[in-house]
PDB file of N, CA and C in Angstrom:
ATOM      1  N   MET L  62     -13.568 120.395  52.156  1.00  0.00           N
ATOM      2  CA  MET L  62     -12.708 120.503  53.314  1.00  0.00           C
ATOM      3  C   MET L  62     -13.492 120.100  54.564  1.00  0.00           C
ATOM      4  N   ARG L  63     -12.984 119.145  55.297  1.00  0.00           N
ATOM      5  CA  ARG L  63     -13.657 118.669  56.511  1.00  0.00           C
ATOM      6  C   ARG L  63     -13.561 119.716  57.612  1.00  0.00           C
ATOM      7  N   LYS L  64     -14.698 119.943  58.252  1.00  0.00           N
ATOM      8  CA  LYS L  64     -14.727 120.845  59.389  1.00  0.00           C
ATOM      9  C   LYS L  64     -14.127 120.166  60.608  1.00  0.00           C
ATOM     10  N   THR L  65     -13.586 120.945  61.511  1.00  0.00           N
ATOM     11  CA  THR L  65     -12.964 120.400  62.713  1.00  0.00           C
ATOM     12  C   THR L  65     -14.007 120.114  63.781  1.00  0.00           C
ATOM     13  N   SER L  66     -13.609 119.328  64.754  1.00  0.00           N
ATOM     14  CA  SER L  66     -14.509 119.049  65.874  1.00  0.00           C
ATOM     15  C   SER L  66     -14.831 120.333  66.633  1.00  0.00           C
ATOM     16  N   VAL L  67     -13.929 121.312  66.620  1.00  0.00           N
ATOM     17  CA  VAL L  67     -14.180 122.596  67.283  1.00  0.00           C
ATOM     18  C   VAL L  67     -15.374 123.293  66.630  1.00  0.00           C
ATOM     19  N   PHE L  68     -15.432 123.271  65.301  1.00  0.00           N
ATOM     20  CA  PHE L  68     -16.560 123.863  64.574  1.00  0.00           C
ATOM     21  C   PHE L  68     -17.866 123.223  65.023  1.00  0.00           C
ATOM     22  N   PHE L  69     -17.906 121.892  65.036  1.00  0.00           N
ATOM     23  CA  PHE L  69     -19.147 121.206  65.393  1.00  0.00           C
ATOM     24  C   PHE L  69     -19.477 121.351  66.874  1.00  0.00           C
ATOM     25  N   GLU L  70     -18.480 121.372  67.733  1.00  0.00           N
ATOM     26  CA  GLU L  70     -18.744 121.590  69.162  1.00  0.00           C
ATOM     27  C   GLU L  70     -19.428 122.937  69.362  1.00  0.00           C
ATOM     28  N   LYS L  71     -18.955 123.934  68.647  1.00  0.00           N
ATOM     29  CA  LYS L  71     -19.564 125.262  68.745  1.00  0.00           C
ATOM     30  C   LYS L  71     -20.980 125.251  68.160  1.00  0.00           C
ATOM     31  N   ALA L  72     -21.146 124.597  67.023  1.00  0.00           N
ATOM     32  CA  ALA L  72     -22.455 124.562  66.360  1.00  0.00           C
ATOM     33  C   ALA L  72     -23.515 123.867  67.207  1.00  0.00           C
ATOM     34  N   PHE L  73     -23.120 122.834  67.948  1.00  0.00           N
ATOM     35  CA  PHE L  73     -24.077 122.052  68.737  1.00  0.00           C
ATOM     36  C   PHE L  73     -24.096 122.438  70.220  1.00  0.00           C
ATOM     37  N   ARG L  74     -23.316 123.420  70.605  1.00  0.00           N
ATOM     38  CA  ARG L  74     -23.224 123.819  72.018  1.00  0.00           C
ATOM     39  C   ARG L  74     -24.610 124.188  72.562  1.00  0.00           C
ATOM     40  N   GLY L  75     -24.949 123.563  73.687  1.00  0.00           N
ATOM     41  CA  GLY L  75     -26.214 123.859  74.347  1.00  0.00           C
ATOM     42  C   GLY L  75     -27.383 123.007  73.878  1.00  0.00           C
ATOM     43  N   TYR L  76     -27.154 122.132  72.911  1.00  0.00           N
ATOM     44  CA  TYR L  76     -28.219 121.281  72.373  1.00  0.00           C
ATOM     45  C   TYR L  76     -27.903 119.819  72.651  1.00  0.00           C
ATOM     46  N   LYS L  77     -28.939 119.045  72.904  1.00  0.00           N
ATOM     47  CA  LYS L  77     -28.783 117.605  73.107  1.00  0.00           C
ATOM     48  C   LYS L  77     -29.312 116.890  71.867  1.00  0.00           C
ATOM     49  N   VAL L  78     -28.439 116.743  70.899  1.00  0.00           N
ATOM     50  CA  VAL L  78     -28.788 116.107  69.631  1.00  0.00           C
ATOM     51  C   VAL L  78     -28.369 114.647  69.706  1.00  0.00           C
ATOM     52  N   PRO L  79     -29.284 113.719  69.389  1.00  0.00           N
ATOM     53  CA  PRO L  79     -28.901 112.302  69.397  1.00  0.00           C
ATOM     54  C   PRO L  79     -27.684 112.061  68.492  1.00  0.00           C
ATOM     55  N   GLU L  80     -26.799 111.195  68.947  1.00  0.00           N
ATOM     56  CA  GLU L  80     -25.528 110.964  68.262  1.00  0.00           C
ATOM     57  C   GLU L  80     -25.698 110.627  66.780  1.00  0.00           C
ATOM     58  N   LYS L  81     -26.625 109.748  66.455  1.00  0.00           N
ATOM     59  CA  LYS L  81     -26.812 109.338  65.056  1.00  0.00           C
ATOM     60  C   LYS L  81     -27.219 110.530  64.185  1.00  0.00           C
ATOM     61  N   ILE L  82     -28.120 111.358  64.686  1.00  0.00           N
ATOM     62  CA  ILE L  82     -28.559 112.533  63.927  1.00  0.00           C
ATOM     63  C   ILE L  82     -27.413 113.533  63.814  1.00  0.00           C
ATOM     64  N   ARG L  83     -26.707 113.748  64.900  1.00  0.00           N
ATOM     65  CA  ARG L  83     -25.573 114.682  64.887  1.00  0.00           C
ATOM     66  C   ARG L  83     -24.504 114.231  63.896  1.00  0.00           C
ATOM     67  N   GLU L  84     -24.125 112.966  63.937  1.00  0.00           N
ATOM     68  CA  GLU L  84     -23.100 112.461  63.018  1.00  0.00           C
ATOM     69  C   GLU L  84     -23.544 112.590  61.565  1.00  0.00           C
ATOM     70  N   THR L  85     -24.824 112.349  61.315  1.00  0.00           N
ATOM     71  CA  THR L  85     -25.349 112.471  59.955  1.00  0.00           C
ATOM     72  C   THR L  85     -25.297 113.924  59.497  1.00  0.00           C
ATOM     73  N   SER L  86     -25.686 114.832  60.362  1.00  0.00           N
ATOM     74  CA  SER L  86     -25.618 116.259  60.050  1.00  0.00           C
ATOM     75  C   SER L  86     -24.179 116.692  59.766  1.00  0.00           C
ATOM     76  N   GLU L  87     -23.258 116.246  60.585  1.00  0.00           N
ATOM     77  CA  GLU L  87     -21.843 116.577  60.381  1.00  0.00           C
ATOM     78  C   GLU L  87     -21.355 116.047  59.034  1.00  0.00           C
ATOM     79  N   GLU L  88     -21.759 114.834  58.706  1.00  0.00           N
ATOM     80  CA  GLU L  88     -21.324 114.226  57.443  1.00  0.00           C
ATOM     81  C   GLU L  88     -21.866 115.015  56.255  1.00  0.00           C
ATOM     82  N   ILE L  89     -23.126 115.429  56.321  1.00  0.00           N
ATOM     83  CA  ILE L  89     -23.716 116.229  55.240  1.00  0.00           C
ATOM     84  C   ILE L  89     -22.946 117.541  55.090  1.00  0.00           C
ATOM     85  N   CYS L  90     -22.659 118.201  56.199  1.00  0.00           N
ATOM     86  CA  CYS L  90     -21.890 119.455  56.144  1.00  0.00           C
ATOM     87  C   CYS L  90     -20.519 119.235  55.520  1.00  0.00           C
ATOM     88  N   ASN L  91     -19.862 118.153  55.875  1.00  0.00           N
ATOM     89  CA  ASN L  91     -18.530 117.874  55.334  1.00  0.00           C
ATOM     90  C   ASN L  91     -18.569 117.511  53.856  1.00  0.00           C
ATOM     91  N   VAL L  92     -19.472 116.637  53.468  1.00  0.00           N
ATOM     92  CA  VAL L  92     -19.529 116.192  52.071  1.00  0.00           C
ATOM     93  C   VAL L  92     -19.871 117.349  51.135  1.00  0.00           C
ATOM     94  N   PHE L  93     -20.802 118.207  51.551  1.00  0.00           N
ATOM     95  CA  PHE L  93     -21.258 119.289  50.676  1.00  0.00           C
ATOM     96  C   PHE L  93     -20.617 120.641  51.001  1.00  0.00           C
ATOM     97  N   ASN L  94     -19.636 120.631  51.908  1.00  0.00           N
ATOM     98  CA  ASN L  94     -18.917 121.854  52.278  1.00  0.00           C
ATOM     99  C   ASN L  94     -19.876 122.965  52.715  1.00  0.00           C
ATOM    100  N   ILE L  95     -20.771 122.618  53.617  1.00  0.00           N
ATOM    101  CA  ILE L  95     -21.719 123.569  54.198  1.00  0.00           C
ATOM    102  C   ILE L  95     -21.054 124.138  55.446  1.00  0.00           C
ATOM    103  N   ASN L  96     -20.850 125.452  55.474  1.00  0.00           N
ATOM    104  CA  ASN L  96     -19.967 126.067  56.459  1.00  0.00           C
ATOM    105  C   ASN L  96     -20.620 126.943  57.510  1.00  0.00           C
ATOM    106  N   GLY L  97     -21.891 127.256  57.393  1.00  0.00           N
ATOM    107  CA  GLY L  97     -22.517 128.153  58.360  1.00  0.00           C
ATOM    108  C   GLY L  97     -22.604 127.522  59.742  1.00  0.00           C
ATOM    109  N   ILE L  98     -22.371 128.311  60.775  1.00  0.00           N
ATOM    110  CA  ILE L  98     -22.369 127.781  62.136  1.00  0.00           C
ATOM    111  C   ILE L  98     -23.755 127.284  62.563  1.00  0.00           C
ATOM    112  N   CYS L  99     -24.825 127.796  61.974  1.00  0.00           N
ATOM    113  CA  CYS L  99     -26.184 127.347  62.313  1.00  0.00           C
ATOM    114  C   CYS L  99     -26.639 126.153  61.470  1.00  0.00           C
ATOM    115  N   ASP L 100     -25.924 125.867  60.403  1.00  0.00           N
ATOM    116  CA  ASP L 100     -26.353 124.810  59.485  1.00  0.00           C
ATOM    117  C   ASP L 100     -26.409 123.416  60.102  1.00  0.00           C
ATOM    118  N   PRO L 101     -25.451 122.997  60.915  1.00  0.00           N
ATOM    119  CA  PRO L 101     -25.558 121.653  61.494  1.00  0.00           C
ATOM    120  C   PRO L 101     -26.837 121.452  62.319  1.00  0.00           C
ATOM    121  N   MET L 102     -27.239 122.467  63.079  1.00  0.00           N
ATOM    122  CA  MET L 102     -28.477 122.341  63.859  1.00  0.00           C
ATOM    123  C   MET L 102     -29.698 122.388  62.954  1.00  0.00           C
ATOM    124  N   TYR L 103     -29.669 123.226  61.927  1.00  0.00           N
ATOM    125  CA  TYR L 103     -30.787 123.267  60.985  1.00  0.00           C
ATOM    126  C   TYR L 103     -30.974 121.892  60.344  1.00  0.00           C
ATOM    127  N   ILE L 104     -29.895 121.311  59.872  1.00  0.00           N
ATOM    128  CA  ILE L 104     -29.959 119.992  59.238  1.00  0.00           C
ATOM    129  C   ILE L 104     -30.457 118.953  60.235  1.00  0.00           C
ATOM    130  N   SER L 105     -29.970 118.992  61.455  1.00  0.00           N
ATOM    131  CA  SER L 105     -30.431 118.059  62.496  1.00  0.00           C
ATOM    132  C   SER L 105     -31.923 118.204  62.743  1.00  0.00           C
ATOM    133  N   ASN L 106     -32.414 119.430  62.772  1.00  0.00           N
ATOM    134  CA  ASN L 106     -33.835 119.663  63.001  1.00  0.00           C
ATOM    135  C   ASN L 106     -34.699 119.188  61.837  1.00  0.00           C
ATOM    136  N   VAL L 107     -34.228 119.368  60.609  1.00  0.00           N
ATOM    137  CA  VAL L 107     -34.964 118.848  59.449  1.00  0.00           C
ATOM    138  C   VAL L 107     -35.031 117.326  59.528  1.00  0.00           C
ATOM    139  N   ILE L 108     -33.914 116.692  59.817  1.00  0.00           N
ATOM    140  CA  ILE L 108     -33.882 115.229  59.937  1.00  0.00           C
ATOM    141  C   ILE L 108     -34.874 114.768  61.003  1.00  0.00           C
ATOM    142  N   ALA L 109     -34.829 115.400  62.163  1.00  0.00           N
ATOM    143  CA  ALA L 109     -35.701 115.000  63.275  1.00  0.00           C
ATOM    144  C   ALA L 109     -37.168 115.226  62.947  1.00  0.00           C
ATOM    145  N   ARG L 110     -37.489 116.372  62.405  1.00  0.00           N
ATOM    146  CA  ARG L 110     -38.889 116.698  62.099  1.00  0.00           C
ATOM    147  C   ARG L 110     -39.463 115.709  61.087  1.00  0.00           C
ATOM    148  N   GLU L 111     -38.751 115.473  60.023  1.00  0.00           N
ATOM    149  CA  GLU L 111     -39.262 114.597  58.958  1.00  0.00           C
ATOM    150  C   GLU L 111     -39.233 113.127  59.354  1.00  0.00           C
ATOM    151  N   SER L 112     -38.414 112.775  60.321  1.00  0.00           N
ATOM    152  CA  SER L 112     -38.336 111.387  60.795  1.00  0.00           C
ATOM    153  C   SER L 112     -39.307 111.104  61.929  1.00  0.00           C
ATOM    154  N   GLY L 113     -39.889 112.152  62.502  1.00  0.00           N
ATOM    155  CA  GLY L 113     -40.714 111.976  63.690  1.00  0.00           C
ATOM    156  C   GLY L 113     -39.865 111.771  64.936  1.00  0.00           C
ATOM    157  N   SER L 114     -38.602 112.186  64.857  1.00  0.00           N
ATOM    158  CA  SER L 114     -37.660 112.026  65.971  1.00  0.00           C
ATOM    159  C   SER L 114     -37.468 113.315  66.756  1.00  0.00           C
ATOM    160  N   GLY L 115     -38.279 114.300  66.441  1.00  0.00           N
ATOM    161  CA  GLY L 115     -38.188 115.576  67.124  1.00  0.00           C
ATOM    162  C   GLY L 115     -39.180 116.553  66.535  1.00  0.00           C
ATOM    163  N   ASP L 116     -39.229 117.738  67.146  1.00  0.00           N
ATOM    164  CA  ASP L 116     -40.218 118.728  66.725  1.00  0.00           C
ATOM    165  C   ASP L 116     -39.696 119.720  65.689  1.00  0.00           C
ATOM    166  N   GLY L 117     -38.447 119.602  65.300  1.00  0.00           N
ATOM    167  CA  GLY L 117     -37.872 120.540  64.350  1.00  0.00           C
ATOM    168  C   GLY L 117     -37.469 121.847  64.999  1.00  0.00           C
ATOM    169  N   GLU L 118     -37.591 121.901  66.322  1.00  0.00           N
ATOM    170  CA  GLU L 118     -37.241 123.104  67.082  1.00  0.00           C
ATOM    171  C   GLU L 118     -36.274 122.757  68.214  1.00  0.00           C
ATOM    172  N   SER L 119     -35.380 121.842  67.920  1.00  0.00           N
ATOM    173  CA  SER L 119     -34.282 121.447  68.817  1.00  0.00           C
ATOM    174  C   SER L 119     -34.689 120.575  69.991  1.00  0.00           C
ATOM    175  N   THR L 120     -35.873 119.972  69.922  1.00  0.00           N
ATOM    176  CA  THR L 120     -36.273 118.965  70.902  1.00  0.00           C
ATOM    177  C   THR L 120     -36.280 117.628  70.174  1.00  0.00           C
ATOM    178  N   PHE L 121     -35.495 116.685  70.674  1.00  0.00           N
ATOM    179  CA  PHE L 121     -35.340 115.387  70.025  1.00  0.00           C
ATOM    180  C   PHE L 121     -35.902 114.296  70.924  1.00  0.00           C
ATOM    181  N   THR L 122     -36.608 113.341  70.317  1.00  0.00           N
ATOM    182  CA  THR L 122     -37.224 112.255  71.082  1.00  0.00           C
ATOM    183  C   THR L 122     -36.590 110.898  70.801  1.00  0.00           C
ATOM    184  N   SER L 123     -35.828 110.787  69.716  1.00  0.00           N
ATOM    185  CA  SER L 123     -35.125 109.542  69.395  1.00  0.00           C
ATOM    186  C   SER L 123     -34.040 109.856  68.372  1.00  0.00           C
ATOM    187  N   ASP L 124     -33.284 108.825  67.990  1.00  0.00           N
ATOM    188  CA  ASP L 124     -32.248 109.013  66.970  1.00  0.00           C
ATOM    189  C   ASP L 124     -32.635 108.385  65.636  1.00  0.00           C
ATOM    190  N   GLU L 125     -33.883 107.981  65.515  1.00  0.00           N
ATOM    191  CA  GLU L 125     -34.346 107.316  64.296  1.00  0.00           C
ATOM    192  C   GLU L 125     -34.321 108.281  63.112  1.00  0.00           C
ATOM    193  N   ILE L 126     -33.849 107.780  61.981  1.00  0.00           N
ATOM    194  CA  ILE L 126     -33.856 108.549  60.737  1.00  0.00           C
ATOM    195  C   ILE L 126     -34.654 107.752  59.716  1.00  0.00           C
ATOM    196  N   LYS L 127     -35.800 108.286  59.331  1.00  0.00           N
ATOM    197  CA  LYS L 127     -36.643 107.643  58.313  1.00  0.00           C
ATOM    198  C   LYS L 127     -37.205 108.725  57.403  1.00  0.00           C
ATOM    199  N   ASN L 128     -37.979 108.325  56.408  1.00  0.00           N
ATOM    200  CA  ASN L 128     -38.477 109.254  55.383  1.00  0.00           C
ATOM    201  C   ASN L 128     -37.298 109.907  54.654  1.00  0.00           C
ATOM    202  N   ILE L 129     -36.371 109.061  54.288  1.00  0.00           N
ATOM    203  CA  ILE L 129     -35.096 109.482  53.706  1.00  0.00           C
ATOM    204  C   ILE L 129     -35.284 110.390  52.487  1.00  0.00           C
ATOM    205  N   ARG L 130     -36.147 110.008  51.577  1.00  0.00           N
ATOM    206  CA  ARG L 130     -36.338 110.803  50.348  1.00  0.00           C
ATOM    207  C   ARG L 130     -36.854 112.200  50.675  1.00  0.00           C
ATOM    208  N   VAL L 131     -37.804 112.288  51.596  1.00  0.00           N
ATOM    209  CA  VAL L 131     -38.377 113.585  51.977  1.00  0.00           C
ATOM    210  C   VAL L 131     -37.295 114.484  52.576  1.00  0.00           C
ATOM    211  N   ILE L 132     -36.493 113.929  53.464  1.00  0.00           N
ATOM    212  CA  ILE L 132     -35.406 114.707  54.077  1.00  0.00           C
ATOM    213  C   ILE L 132     -34.427 115.174  53.004  1.00  0.00           C
ATOM    214  N   ALA L 133     -34.027 114.280  52.125  1.00  0.00           N
ATOM    215  CA  ALA L 133     -33.068 114.628  51.069  1.00  0.00           C
ATOM    216  C   ALA L 133     -33.616 115.750  50.190  1.00  0.00           C
ATOM    217  N   GLU L 134     -34.884 115.675  49.835  1.00  0.00           N
ATOM    218  CA  GLU L 134     -35.485 116.709  48.992  1.00  0.00           C
ATOM    219  C   GLU L 134     -35.577 118.044  49.726  1.00  0.00           C
ATOM    220  N   ARG L 135     -35.921 118.014  51.009  1.00  0.00           N
ATOM    221  CA  ARG L 135     -35.980 119.260  51.787  1.00  0.00           C
ATOM    222  C   ARG L 135     -34.609 119.902  51.898  1.00  0.00           C
ATOM    223  N   LEU L 136     -33.596 119.097  52.162  1.00  0.00           N
ATOM    224  CA  LEU L 136     -32.249 119.657  52.284  1.00  0.00           C
ATOM    225  C   LEU L 136     -31.742 120.163  50.936  1.00  0.00           C
ATOM    226  N   GLN L 137     -32.040 119.449  49.877  1.00  0.00           N
ATOM    227  CA  GLN L 137     -31.628 119.913  48.552  1.00  0.00           C
ATOM    228  C   GLN L 137     -32.291 121.247  48.233  1.00  0.00           C
ATOM    229  N   TYR L 138     -33.555 121.388  48.570  1.00  0.00           N
ATOM    230  CA  TYR L 138     -34.264 122.643  48.323  1.00  0.00           C
ATOM    231  C   TYR L 138     -33.648 123.776  49.153  1.00  0.00           C
ATOM    232  N   ALA L 139     -33.386 123.510  50.422  1.00  0.00           N
ATOM    233  CA  ALA L 139     -32.833 124.532  51.315  1.00  0.00           C
ATOM    234  C   ALA L 139     -31.413 124.942  50.913  1.00  0.00           C
ATOM    235  N   TYR L 140     -30.651 124.004  50.391  1.00  0.00           N
ATOM    236  CA  TYR L 140     -29.251 124.257  50.034  1.00  0.00           C
ATOM    237  C   TYR L 140     -29.044 124.125  48.523  1.00  0.00           C
ATOM    238  N   GLY L 141     -30.026 124.564  47.759  1.00  0.00           N
ATOM    239  CA  GLY L 141     -30.003 124.408  46.306  1.00  0.00           C
ATOM    240  C   GLY L 141     -28.801 125.021  45.610  1.00  0.00           C
ATOM    241  N   SER L 142     -28.194 126.025  46.221  1.00  0.00           N
ATOM    242  CA  SER L 142     -27.012 126.628  45.598  1.00  0.00           C
ATOM    243  C   SER L 142     -25.759 125.776  45.816  1.00  0.00           C
ATOM    244  N   ILE L 143     -25.862 124.797  46.724  1.00  0.00           N
ATOM    245  CA  ILE L 143     -24.725 123.924  47.044  1.00  0.00           C
ATOM    246  C   ILE L 143     -24.997 122.476  46.637  1.00  0.00           C
ATOM    247  N   ILE L 144     -26.242 122.042  46.842  1.00  0.00           N
ATOM    248  CA  ILE L 144     -26.632 120.651  46.593  1.00  0.00           C
ATOM    249  C   ILE L 144     -27.576 120.619  45.395  1.00  0.00           C
ATOM    250  N   SER L 145     -27.152 119.999  44.309  1.00  0.00           N
ATOM    251  CA  SER L 145     -28.002 119.933  43.113  1.00  0.00           C
ATOM    252  C   SER L 145     -29.010 118.788  43.235  1.00  0.00           C
ATOM    253  N   ARG L 146     -30.012 118.808  42.384  1.00  0.00           N
ATOM    254  CA  ARG L 146     -31.006 117.722  42.377  1.00  0.00           C
ATOM    255  C   ARG L 146     -30.310 116.391  42.085  1.00  0.00           C
ATOM    256  N   ASN L 147     -29.249 116.429  41.302  1.00  0.00           N
ATOM    257  CA  ASN L 147     -28.503 115.204  40.998  1.00  0.00           C
ATOM    258  C   ASN L 147     -27.803 114.628  42.221  1.00  0.00           C
ATOM    259  N   ASP L 148     -27.673 115.432  43.279  1.00  0.00           N
ATOM    260  CA  ASP L 148     -27.019 114.984  44.510  1.00  0.00           C
ATOM    261  C   ASP L 148     -27.976 114.304  45.484  1.00  0.00           C
ATOM    262  N   ILE L 149     -29.261 114.261  45.169  1.00  0.00           N
ATOM    263  CA  ILE L 149     -30.228 113.646  46.090  1.00  0.00           C
ATOM    264  C   ILE L 149     -29.856 112.195  46.408  1.00  0.00           C
ATOM    265  N   PRO L 150     -29.459 111.364  45.438  1.00  0.00           N
ATOM    266  CA  PRO L 150     -29.051 109.995  45.795  1.00  0.00           C
ATOM    267  C   PRO L 150     -27.868 109.964  46.770  1.00  0.00           C
ATOM    268  N   LYS L 151     -26.925 110.883  46.616  1.00  0.00           N
ATOM    269  CA  LYS L 151     -25.784 110.962  47.532  1.00  0.00           C
ATOM    270  C   LYS L 151     -26.270 111.328  48.939  1.00  0.00           C
ATOM    271  N   LEU L 152     -27.177 112.295  49.024  1.00  0.00           N
ATOM    272  CA  LEU L 152     -27.765 112.672  50.316  1.00  0.00           C
ATOM    273  C   LEU L 152     -28.472 111.482  50.956  1.00  0.00           C
ATOM    274  N   GLU L 153     -29.225 110.744  50.155  1.00  0.00           N
ATOM    275  CA  GLU L 153     -29.942 109.574  50.677  1.00  0.00           C
ATOM    276  C   GLU L 153     -28.964 108.555  51.261  1.00  0.00           C
ATOM    277  N   LYS L 154     -27.845 108.336  50.594  1.00  0.00           N
ATOM    278  CA  LYS L 154     -26.847 107.387  51.107  1.00  0.00           C
ATOM    279  C   LYS L 154     -26.295 107.849  52.452  1.00  0.00           C
ATOM    280  N   ILE L 155     -26.036 109.137  52.580  1.00  0.00           N
ATOM    281  CA  ILE L 155     -25.543 109.667  53.855  1.00  0.00           C
ATOM    282  C   ILE L 155     -26.606 109.479  54.933  1.00  0.00           C
ATOM    283  N   LEU L 156     -27.849 109.782  54.610  1.00  0.00           N
ATOM    284  CA  LEU L 156     -28.943 109.632  55.575  1.00  0.00           C
ATOM    285  C   LEU L 156     -29.142 108.174  55.987  1.00  0.00           C
ATOM    286  N   LEU L 157     -28.763 107.261  55.116  1.00  0.00           N
ATOM    287  CA  LEU L 157     -28.848 105.828  55.428  1.00  0.00           C
ATOM    288  C   LEU L 157     -27.634 105.334  56.214  1.00  0.00           C
ATOM    289  N   GLY L 158     -26.676 106.228  56.466  1.00  0.00           N
ATOM    290  CA  GLY L 158     -25.550 105.865  57.320  1.00  0.00           C
ATOM    291  C   GLY L 158     -24.221 105.678  56.628  1.00  0.00           C
ATOM    292  N   GLN L 159     -24.166 105.868  55.307  1.00  0.00           N
ATOM    293  CA  GLN L 159     -22.875 105.754  54.634  1.00  0.00           C
ATOM    294  C   GLN L 159     -22.050 107.001  54.909  1.00  0.00           C
ATOM    295  N   ARG L 160     -20.765 106.840  54.969  1.00  0.00           N
ATOM    296  CA  ARG L 160     -19.858 107.947  55.240  1.00  0.00           C
ATOM    297  C   ARG L 160     -19.182 108.424  53.964  1.00  0.00           C
ATOM    298  N   GLU L 161     -18.512 109.561  54.049  1.00  0.00           N
ATOM    299  CA  GLU L 161     -17.980 110.258  52.881  1.00  0.00           C
ATOM    300  C   GLU L 161     -17.190 109.361  51.942  1.00  0.00           C
ATOM    301  N   ASP L 162     -16.274 108.552  52.456  1.00  0.00           N
ATOM    302  CA  ASP L 162     -15.461 107.716  51.577  1.00  0.00           C
ATOM    303  C   ASP L 162     -16.320 106.701  50.833  1.00  0.00           C
ATOM    304  N   GLU L 163     -17.374 106.196  51.460  1.00  0.00           N
ATOM    305  CA  GLU L 163     -18.274 105.245  50.804  1.00  0.00           C
ATOM    306  C   GLU L 163     -19.145 105.951  49.774  1.00  0.00           C
ATOM    307  N   VAL L 164     -19.649 107.135  50.129  1.00  0.00           N
ATOM    308  CA  VAL L 164     -20.537 107.885  49.244  1.00  0.00           C
ATOM    309  C   VAL L 164     -19.791 108.345  48.003  1.00  0.00           C
ATOM    310  N   LEU L 165     -18.599 108.876  48.175  1.00  0.00           N
ATOM    311  CA  LEU L 165     -17.843 109.415  47.052  1.00  0.00           C
ATOM    312  C   LEU L 165     -17.305 108.335  46.127  1.00  0.00           C
ATOM    313  N   SER L 166     -17.170 107.108  46.625  1.00  0.00           N
ATOM    314  CA  SER L 166     -16.660 106.032  45.776  1.00  0.00           C
ATOM    315  C   SER L 166     -17.759 105.406  44.921  1.00  0.00           C
ATOM    316  N   ASN L 167     -19.010 105.726  45.207  1.00  0.00           N
ATOM    317  CA  ASN L 167     -20.132 105.165  44.422  1.00  0.00           C
ATOM    318  C   ASN L 167     -20.552 106.083  43.308  1.00  0.00           C
TER     319      ASN L 167
END
């Protein structure tokens, strides 16, 4: 079930997350049905920290997303009850910029 923009506005309120990282975090939450209000920021911080695009503590320096495999493995570990090891390729596709309809059709 896709979360509404109201959910994400609340989750990101008070933070300046680069658009590319924010959209990627939102997509991960939607594809894997991750519902916690703190999860979008946690995912954004993992992406930023592992990409060198931020400090992992809500300070962002760019919107670059790299080290895709490392990020996917960290998120799979953190959300192991929701994201299986078999889902790592799907996570990687999302991190590379594919959206839900593209990811689910592959």
